[in-house]
Short mmCIF file of C-alpha atoms in Angstrom, two decimals:
data_model
loop_
_atom_site.label_atom_id
_atom_site.label_comp_id
_atom_site.label_asym_id
_atom_site.label_seq_id
_atom_site.Cartn_x
_atom_site.Cartn_y
_atom_site.Cartn_z
CA UNK A 1 225.58 -63.97 15.23
CA UNK A 2 227.49 -66.89 15.34
CA UNK A 3 226.63 -69.32 12.52
CA UNK A 4 225.19 -71.92 15.59
CA UNK A 5 223.23 -69.18 17.20
CA UNK A 6 221.87 -68.86 13.83
CA UNK A 7 220.94 -72.10 13.22
CA UNK A 8 219.72 -72.36 16.73
CA UNK A 9 217.09 -69.17 16.73
CA UNK A 10 216.27 -71.38 13.13
CA UNK A 11 215.61 -74.32 14.31
CA UNK A 12 213.24 -73.06 17.26
CA UNK A 13 211.63 -70.61 15.07
CA UNK A 14 210.42 -72.59 12.29
CA UNK A 15 206.59 -73.74 12.08
CA UNK A 16 205.32 -76.72 13.31
CA UNK A 17 202.40 -78.53 11.41
CA UNK A 18 199.60 -80.14 13.32
CA UNK A 19 198.51 -83.26 12.12
CA UNK A 20 194.29 -81.86 12.08
CA UNK A 21 196.23 -79.51 9.31
CA UNK A 22 196.60 -76.76 11.95
CA UNK A 23 200.15 -74.88 12.11
CA UNK A 24 202.14 -73.44 15.61
CA UNK A 25 204.84 -70.51 13.88
CA UNK A 26 207.02 -72.03 15.98
CA UNK A 27 208.67 -74.33 18.82
CA UNK A 28 208.35 -72.83 21.84
CA UNK A 29 205.21 -73.01 23.42
CA UNK A 30 203.97 -71.83 26.97
CA UNK A 31 203.23 -74.40 28.91
CA UNK A 32 199.94 -75.44 31.22
CA UNK A 33 199.95 -73.42 34.30
CA UNK A 34 197.22 -72.94 36.88
CA UNK A 35 197.63 -69.55 36.75
CA UNK A 36 195.29 -68.63 39.43
CA UNK A 37 193.51 -65.25 37.84
CA UNK A 38 189.67 -65.96 37.42
CA UNK A 39 187.33 -64.16 39.59
CA UNK A 40 187.02 -67.44 42.00
CA UNK A 41 183.37 -67.81 39.93
CA UNK A 42 184.95 -69.33 36.73
CA UNK A 43 185.04 -66.61 35.01
CA UNK A 44 188.25 -64.43 33.43
CA UNK A 45 189.17 -61.40 34.06
CA UNK A 46 191.44 -58.34 32.57
CA UNK A 47 194.35 -59.61 33.98
CA UNK A 48 194.19 -63.12 33.47
CA UNK A 49 193.54 -61.53 29.41
CA UNK A 50 196.71 -59.08 29.87
CA UNK A 51 199.02 -61.96 30.90
CA UNK A 52 198.37 -64.36 28.18
CA UNK A 53 198.21 -61.23 25.35
CA UNK A 54 202.14 -61.18 27.04
CA UNK A 55 203.02 -64.04 25.85
CA UNK A 56 201.86 -63.34 22.74
CA UNK A 57 203.45 -60.27 22.06
CA UNK A 58 206.96 -61.69 23.26
CA UNK A 59 206.19 -64.93 20.42
CA UNK A 60 205.22 -67.67 21.71
CA UNK A 61 203.20 -69.75 19.28
CA UNK A 62 200.72 -71.41 21.77
CA UNK A 63 199.66 -70.26 25.03
CA UNK A 64 198.16 -72.80 27.38
CA UNK A 65 195.56 -71.87 30.14
CA UNK A 66 196.39 -74.34 33.25
CA UNK A 67 193.66 -76.74 35.26
CA UNK A 68 190.25 -74.94 33.06
CA UNK A 69 187.43 -77.44 34.65
CA UNK A 70 184.50 -78.41 32.96
CA UNK A 71 182.41 -78.82 35.85
CA UNK A 72 182.36 -76.32 38.81
CA UNK A 73 182.34 -79.20 41.03
CA UNK A 74 185.61 -80.80 40.92
CA UNK A 75 187.89 -77.81 40.46
CA UNK A 76 191.69 -77.96 41.75
CA UNK A 77 191.52 -74.44 43.17
CA UNK A 78 189.52 -71.63 43.15
CA UNK A 79 190.75 -69.10 40.92
CA UNK A 80 190.11 -71.61 37.71
CA UNK A 81 188.40 -71.26 35.09
CA UNK A 82 185.08 -72.90 34.47
CA UNK A 83 183.70 -73.98 30.80
CA UNK A 84 180.11 -74.20 31.59
CA UNK A 85 176.49 -73.26 30.77
CA UNK A 86 176.44 -69.84 33.46
CA UNK A 87 180.19 -68.80 31.80
CA UNK A 88 180.77 -64.71 31.06
CA UNK A 89 180.52 -65.62 27.19
CA UNK A 90 182.17 -61.91 26.82
CA UNK A 91 185.04 -62.13 29.57
CA UNK A 92 186.47 -65.64 28.05
CA UNK A 93 186.32 -63.62 24.50
CA UNK A 94 188.31 -60.87 25.44
CA UNK A 95 190.54 -63.75 26.58
CA UNK A 96 190.81 -65.27 23.38
CA UNK A 97 190.85 -62.20 21.40
CA UNK A 98 194.18 -60.72 23.80
CA UNK A 99 195.70 -64.23 23.65
CA UNK A 100 195.60 -65.02 20.39
CA UNK A 101 197.48 -61.60 19.19
CA UNK A 102 200.69 -61.68 16.98
CA UNK A 103 199.64 -65.08 15.01
CA UNK A 104 199.76 -67.17 18.23
CA UNK A 105 197.02 -69.62 19.63
CA UNK A 106 195.71 -69.98 22.96
CA UNK A 107 193.53 -73.30 24.34
CA UNK A 108 192.50 -74.06 27.47
CA UNK A 109 193.85 -77.12 29.72
CA UNK A 110 190.83 -78.84 30.17
CA UNK A 111 190.11 -81.03 33.25
CA UNK A 112 188.83 -82.58 36.62
CA UNK A 113 190.86 -83.02 39.55
CA UNK A 114 189.29 -85.63 40.98
CA UNK A 115 190.90 -86.64 44.22
CA UNK A 116 192.83 -83.51 43.91
CA UNK A 117 189.91 -81.26 43.87
CA UNK A 118 189.91 -78.67 46.31
CA UNK A 119 188.43 -79.79 49.35
CA UNK A 120 186.76 -75.90 50.45
CA UNK A 121 184.53 -76.56 47.34
CA UNK A 122 184.72 -79.92 46.30
CA UNK A 123 183.65 -83.11 47.76
CA UNK A 124 186.52 -85.43 45.46
CA UNK A 125 185.60 -88.44 43.56
CA UNK A 126 188.43 -90.63 42.04
CA UNK A 127 188.33 -93.66 39.93
CA UNK A 128 189.00 -95.50 43.27
CA UNK A 129 188.54 -95.11 46.29
CA UNK A 130 191.65 -92.90 48.67
CA UNK A 131 192.13 -92.60 52.40
CA UNK A 132 195.33 -91.63 52.68
CA UNK A 133 197.34 -89.02 54.76
CA UNK A 134 195.86 -85.71 53.66
CA UNK A 135 194.32 -87.25 50.87
CA UNK A 136 190.69 -89.07 50.28
CA UNK A 137 188.37 -89.49 47.75
CA UNK A 138 185.18 -91.20 47.17
CA UNK A 139 185.46 -93.66 44.35
CA UNK A 140 182.99 -92.88 40.65
CA UNK A 141 180.27 -94.76 39.72
CA UNK A 142 179.92 -96.35 36.45
CA UNK A 143 177.62 -93.80 35.54
CA UNK A 144 179.69 -91.09 36.87
CA UNK A 145 183.00 -92.53 34.58
CA UNK A 146 180.44 -93.36 31.21
CA UNK A 147 179.95 -89.33 31.76
CA UNK A 148 182.78 -87.85 31.55
CA UNK A 149 182.85 -88.02 27.64
CA UNK A 150 180.36 -85.45 27.04
CA UNK A 151 181.42 -83.87 29.30
CA UNK A 152 184.70 -83.09 28.13
CA UNK A 153 183.33 -82.81 24.42
CA UNK A 154 180.40 -79.21 25.63
CA UNK A 155 183.49 -77.49 27.33
CA UNK A 156 185.26 -78.31 24.14
CA UNK A 157 182.46 -77.52 22.13
CA UNK A 158 182.30 -73.98 24.36
CA UNK A 159 186.10 -73.48 23.91
CA UNK A 160 185.77 -73.65 20.71
CA UNK A 161 182.71 -71.21 20.34
CA UNK A 162 184.82 -68.26 22.65
CA UNK A 163 187.25 -68.37 20.29
CA UNK A 164 190.18 -71.13 21.48
CA UNK A 165 192.44 -72.29 18.55
CA UNK A 166 192.15 -75.86 20.35
CA UNK A 167 192.32 -77.32 23.50
CA UNK A 168 194.63 -80.08 25.98
CA UNK A 169 193.21 -82.73 27.48
CA UNK A 170 194.55 -82.99 31.06
CA UNK A 171 195.77 -86.47 31.54
CA UNK A 172 199.01 -85.85 33.72
CA UNK A 173 200.06 -84.62 37.13
CA UNK A 174 197.75 -86.89 39.46
CA UNK A 175 194.86 -85.05 38.11
CA UNK A 176 191.37 -87.14 36.83
CA UNK A 177 192.89 -88.82 33.99
CA UNK A 178 196.40 -89.47 34.94
CA UNK A 179 194.66 -91.44 38.01
CA UNK A 180 192.95 -93.74 36.43
CA UNK A 181 196.27 -94.31 34.06
CA UNK A 182 198.14 -95.01 37.47
CA UNK A 183 197.96 -98.41 38.84
CA UNK A 184 198.45 -96.96 42.28
CA UNK A 185 194.74 -95.19 42.27
CA UNK A 186 193.24 -97.10 40.33
CA UNK A 187 192.05 -100.17 41.24
CA UNK A 188 189.08 -100.70 39.06
CA UNK A 189 187.73 -104.43 37.74
CA UNK A 190 186.02 -103.30 35.74
CA UNK A 191 186.54 -101.94 31.89
CA UNK A 192 187.80 -98.87 33.24
CA UNK A 193 191.17 -100.79 35.48
CA UNK A 194 192.87 -103.51 35.17
CA UNK A 195 195.56 -103.32 32.14
CA UNK A 196 196.87 -99.98 30.93
CA UNK A 197 194.65 -100.41 27.66
CA UNK A 198 191.26 -100.08 30.32
CA UNK A 199 192.66 -97.50 32.91
CA UNK A 200 193.43 -95.77 29.06
CA UNK A 201 189.07 -96.72 27.68
CA UNK A 202 187.93 -93.08 29.47
CA UNK A 203 190.40 -91.31 27.73
CA UNK A 204 190.04 -92.61 24.37
CA UNK A 205 186.57 -91.98 24.62
CA UNK A 206 186.82 -88.92 25.75
CA UNK A 207 189.28 -87.97 22.66
CA UNK A 208 186.84 -89.03 20.17
CA UNK A 209 183.78 -87.18 22.08
CA UNK A 210 185.59 -84.08 21.85
CA UNK A 211 186.94 -84.68 18.47
CA UNK A 212 183.59 -84.85 17.09
CA UNK A 213 182.32 -82.38 18.98
CA UNK A 214 185.16 -80.24 17.80
CA UNK A 215 185.23 -81.06 14.21
CA UNK A 216 188.48 -82.17 12.13
CA UNK A 217 190.45 -78.99 12.14
CA UNK A 218 190.54 -78.39 15.76
CA UNK A 219 193.22 -78.96 17.33
CA UNK A 220 193.61 -81.40 20.02
CA UNK A 221 195.97 -82.15 22.70
CA UNK A 222 196.63 -83.70 25.48
CA UNK A 223 199.07 -84.01 28.72
CA UNK A 224 200.54 -87.34 30.10
CA UNK A 225 202.90 -88.21 32.78
CA UNK A 226 206.09 -89.83 31.61
CA UNK A 227 206.13 -91.28 35.54
CA UNK A 228 204.54 -90.29 38.27
CA UNK A 229 207.16 -90.25 40.14
CA UNK A 230 205.00 -92.68 42.98
CA UNK A 231 206.69 -96.32 43.82
CA UNK A 232 203.13 -98.05 42.25
CA UNK A 233 202.68 -95.09 40.22
CA UNK A 234 202.77 -95.31 36.51
CA UNK A 235 205.98 -95.98 34.77
CA UNK A 236 207.89 -95.11 31.60
CA UNK A 237 206.87 -99.08 30.58
CA UNK A 238 203.05 -97.67 31.30
CA UNK A 239 203.62 -94.98 29.80
CA UNK A 240 205.18 -95.73 26.65
CA UNK A 241 201.99 -98.26 26.05
CA UNK A 242 199.82 -94.67 26.50
CA UNK A 243 201.61 -93.47 23.83
CA UNK A 244 201.23 -96.37 21.76
CA UNK A 245 197.48 -96.03 22.78
CA UNK A 246 197.55 -92.51 21.50
CA UNK A 247 198.78 -92.60 18.42
CA UNK A 248 195.52 -94.86 17.30
CA UNK A 249 193.56 -91.50 18.24
CA UNK A 250 193.44 -87.69 16.48
CA UNK A 251 195.16 -86.23 18.84
CA UNK A 252 197.81 -83.63 17.84
CA UNK A 253 199.89 -82.89 20.21
CA UNK A 254 201.43 -85.29 23.08
CA UNK A 255 202.84 -82.94 25.63
CA UNK A 256 205.15 -85.01 28.15
CA UNK A 257 205.51 -84.29 31.68
CA UNK A 258 205.48 -85.59 35.40
CA UNK A 259 205.63 -86.09 38.62
CA UNK A 260 202.18 -85.38 40.80
CA UNK A 261 200.85 -83.32 43.06
CA UNK A 262 199.84 -85.82 45.73
CA UNK A 263 201.20 -85.32 49.31
CA UNK A 264 204.98 -86.55 49.66
CA UNK A 265 205.04 -86.77 46.22
CA UNK A 266 208.41 -86.44 44.38
CA UNK A 267 208.93 -83.19 42.27
CA UNK A 268 209.97 -83.47 38.82
CA UNK A 269 213.32 -82.19 39.44
CA UNK A 270 213.94 -84.39 42.16
CA UNK A 271 216.80 -87.10 40.60
CA UNK A 272 216.96 -85.16 37.94
CA UNK A 273 220.15 -84.06 36.45
CA UNK A 274 220.57 -80.68 34.99
CA UNK A 275 218.77 -79.73 32.05
CA UNK A 276 215.06 -81.58 30.83
CA UNK A 277 213.41 -83.99 32.39
CA UNK A 278 212.46 -86.32 30.60
CA UNK A 279 213.99 -85.84 27.09
CA UNK A 280 215.50 -89.62 27.30
CA UNK A 281 211.49 -91.20 26.99
CA UNK A 282 211.22 -88.70 24.72
CA UNK A 283 212.98 -89.86 22.34
CA UNK A 284 211.58 -93.11 23.26
CA UNK A 285 208.16 -91.70 22.69
CA UNK A 286 208.74 -90.31 19.36
CA UNK A 287 210.22 -93.58 17.85
CA UNK A 288 206.81 -94.75 18.78
CA UNK A 289 204.34 -92.53 17.31
CA UNK A 290 203.96 -90.10 14.01
CA UNK A 291 202.42 -87.27 16.27
CA UNK A 292 203.94 -84.39 17.38
CA UNK A 293 205.48 -84.48 20.71
CA UNK A 294 206.00 -81.69 22.87
CA UNK A 295 208.55 -81.85 26.13
CA UNK A 296 207.70 -79.87 29.49
CA UNK A 297 210.32 -79.81 32.06
CA UNK A 298 213.97 -78.04 33.12
CA UNK A 299 215.02 -76.41 30.36
CA UNK A 300 216.47 -72.87 31.32
CA UNK A 301 219.25 -72.21 28.10
CA UNK A 302 218.27 -71.91 24.53
CA UNK A 303 220.83 -74.36 23.64
CA UNK A 304 218.85 -76.98 26.10
CA UNK A 305 215.39 -76.55 23.87
CA UNK A 306 217.14 -76.10 20.80
CA UNK A 307 219.25 -79.36 21.83
CA UNK A 308 216.06 -81.24 22.51
CA UNK A 309 214.61 -81.20 19.26
CA UNK A 310 217.99 -81.67 16.85
CA UNK A 311 218.44 -84.65 18.91
CA UNK A 312 215.28 -85.87 18.18
CA UNK A 313 213.36 -85.64 21.46
CA UNK A 314 210.75 -83.27 20.84
CA UNK A 315 208.99 -81.30 18.45
CA UNK A 316 208.01 -78.03 20.41
CA UNK A 317 209.49 -76.93 23.91
CA UNK A 318 207.11 -76.62 26.36
CA UNK A 319 207.92 -73.46 29.05
CA UNK A 320 206.14 -72.37 32.36
CA UNK A 321 207.93 -71.01 35.07
CA UNK A 322 210.56 -69.01 31.97
CA UNK A 323 208.27 -67.38 30.65
CA UNK A 324 207.05 -66.88 34.05
CA UNK A 325 210.61 -65.20 34.61
CA UNK A 326 210.54 -63.43 30.97
CA UNK A 327 206.64 -63.39 29.20
CA UNK A 328 209.05 -62.40 26.00
CA UNK A 329 211.32 -65.03 26.07
CA UNK A 330 210.12 -66.66 22.65
CA UNK A 331 211.32 -63.30 21.02
CA UNK A 332 214.73 -63.76 23.11
CA UNK A 333 215.67 -67.02 21.81
CA UNK A 334 214.15 -66.61 18.66
CA UNK A 335 216.29 -63.65 17.95
CA UNK A 336 220.52 -63.12 17.52
CA UNK A 337 222.19 -63.00 20.61
CA UNK A 338 219.40 -65.37 22.14
CA UNK A 339 219.55 -64.92 26.77
CA UNK A 340 218.63 -67.34 29.11
CA UNK A 341 216.14 -66.59 32.02
CA UNK A 342 217.69 -65.71 35.95
CA UNK A 343 216.25 -67.90 37.68
CA UNK A 344 215.75 -67.13 41.77
CA UNK A 345 217.56 -68.17 45.14
CA UNK A 346 215.47 -68.73 48.10
CA UNK A 347 217.41 -69.70 50.80
CA UNK A 348 214.47 -71.42 52.35
CA UNK A 349 211.54 -72.59 50.70
CA UNK A 350 208.60 -73.82 52.56
CA UNK A 351 206.17 -75.88 51.44
CA UNK A 352 204.18 -74.20 48.52
CA UNK A 353 206.15 -71.20 48.88
CA UNK A 354 208.21 -71.52 45.70
CA UNK A 355 204.66 -72.44 43.47
CA UNK A 356 203.32 -69.50 45.25
CA UNK A 357 205.65 -67.32 44.71
CA UNK A 358 205.96 -68.28 40.79
CA UNK A 359 201.98 -67.55 41.01
CA UNK A 360 201.91 -64.29 42.45
CA UNK A 361 204.32 -63.49 39.60
CA UNK A 362 201.86 -63.88 37.27
CA UNK A 363 199.65 -61.96 39.02
CA UNK A 364 202.34 -59.35 38.83
CA UNK A 365 202.44 -59.58 34.87
CA UNK A 366 198.70 -59.31 34.49
CA UNK A 367 198.79 -56.23 36.23
CA UNK A 368 202.11 -54.86 34.62
CA UNK A 369 204.04 -54.15 37.61
CA UNK A 370 206.38 -57.28 38.01
CA UNK A 371 209.64 -54.50 38.05
CA UNK A 372 208.03 -53.84 41.46
CA UNK A 373 207.57 -57.39 42.01
CA UNK A 374 209.84 -58.41 45.41
CA UNK A 375 208.13 -60.86 47.65
CA UNK A 376 209.61 -63.37 49.60
CA UNK A 377 208.69 -66.71 49.63
CA UNK A 378 206.40 -66.50 53.16
CA UNK A 379 205.02 -63.34 51.85
CA UNK A 380 203.48 -64.98 48.56
CA UNK A 381 202.71 -67.93 50.53
CA UNK A 382 200.45 -65.90 52.79
CA UNK A 383 199.47 -63.65 49.38
CA UNK A 384 198.33 -66.76 47.70
CA UNK A 385 196.65 -68.57 50.07
CA UNK A 386 194.14 -65.27 51.78
CA UNK A 387 192.88 -64.99 47.73
CA UNK A 388 192.25 -68.45 47.46
CA UNK A 389 190.13 -68.23 50.92
CA UNK A 390 188.27 -65.28 49.97
CA UNK A 391 187.61 -66.67 46.86
CA UNK A 392 186.26 -69.83 48.73
CA UNK A 393 183.43 -67.81 49.45
CA UNK A 394 182.88 -66.43 46.18
CA UNK A 395 183.12 -69.97 44.65
CA UNK A 396 180.74 -71.64 47.42
CA UNK A 397 178.03 -68.70 46.73
CA UNK A 398 178.17 -69.24 42.82
CA UNK A 399 178.27 -73.01 42.34
CA UNK A 400 176.60 -74.51 45.67
#
């Protein structure tokens, strides 16, 4: 191993101390993804527990479960977990126990999909009414908004009781708190709209409520957008003001990503140079906060990850699709010679096809069958949609 390889492995392998006193064993984090491995009734499954066990065994310091719902009424998808009063605690405890082997941590990403709530099983509500192509929702009442901090706090309490090591609050990618931050989707004229501080108000109140629920030593992360990548949406200057406001809270880890899932929105990779998508923004953010920065999106090589940390762009690296391709990527990158994942190339990319392909590969990982996984994008999309349709029926029976 060369000196440069040794320095890279050492850099990525350094522990990261969080402000609350918790410690991540290295700088490589499995970033939140909607794994769609719940049972269709909001509960964890054995395949899901096995998936997170594999990432823990594979050396990840932390794995974050994407789109864990604080309520069954505003879900992103019917394969999501729900931290509600009737959740299967035994299944959750199995998930947290297996996902925390090998010194790893596992956190749920607490969320409310807002205007992006899955239409077949929801009646979407956002900060303001919307009626655009492919997306409609009602506006939330003042009472709806005032109830959010307590709802997130209840979910955080359940997460702690189930054995999760911390939580991440989802305020990115166009879901509810991201909608509050975006002037394109938040047209409120009350205390929850207008300036960046007003649009942030409910998020700050939620952080405070979750901190009271979890206690001073319970890690709280948050995912935010560097930009919505939408004309009239959250800009980088707005996002820096959000970072400034977060620096006054008890948050322990700021996860920077970007883009939205609104119809017609650009992908995070559109217009981006090869490599991390939001590195320049992350460097600016680090200059104005003492809270550790996690940077997610666009990392494909170990050198890119190490360079982002070495050059002051991040304290930790969020990896999603790379860890789907190699669930032991952390061990690989912390080893002598490294080795980068080989990304698939697709000749045709139907809308939603690539996301469906990675989602179905997650299913294969949860069943230890990835060696025989060989779906085309079209077949993956068909399988994904068919499974969601079946789960919508179960969700409606369970929660309606």
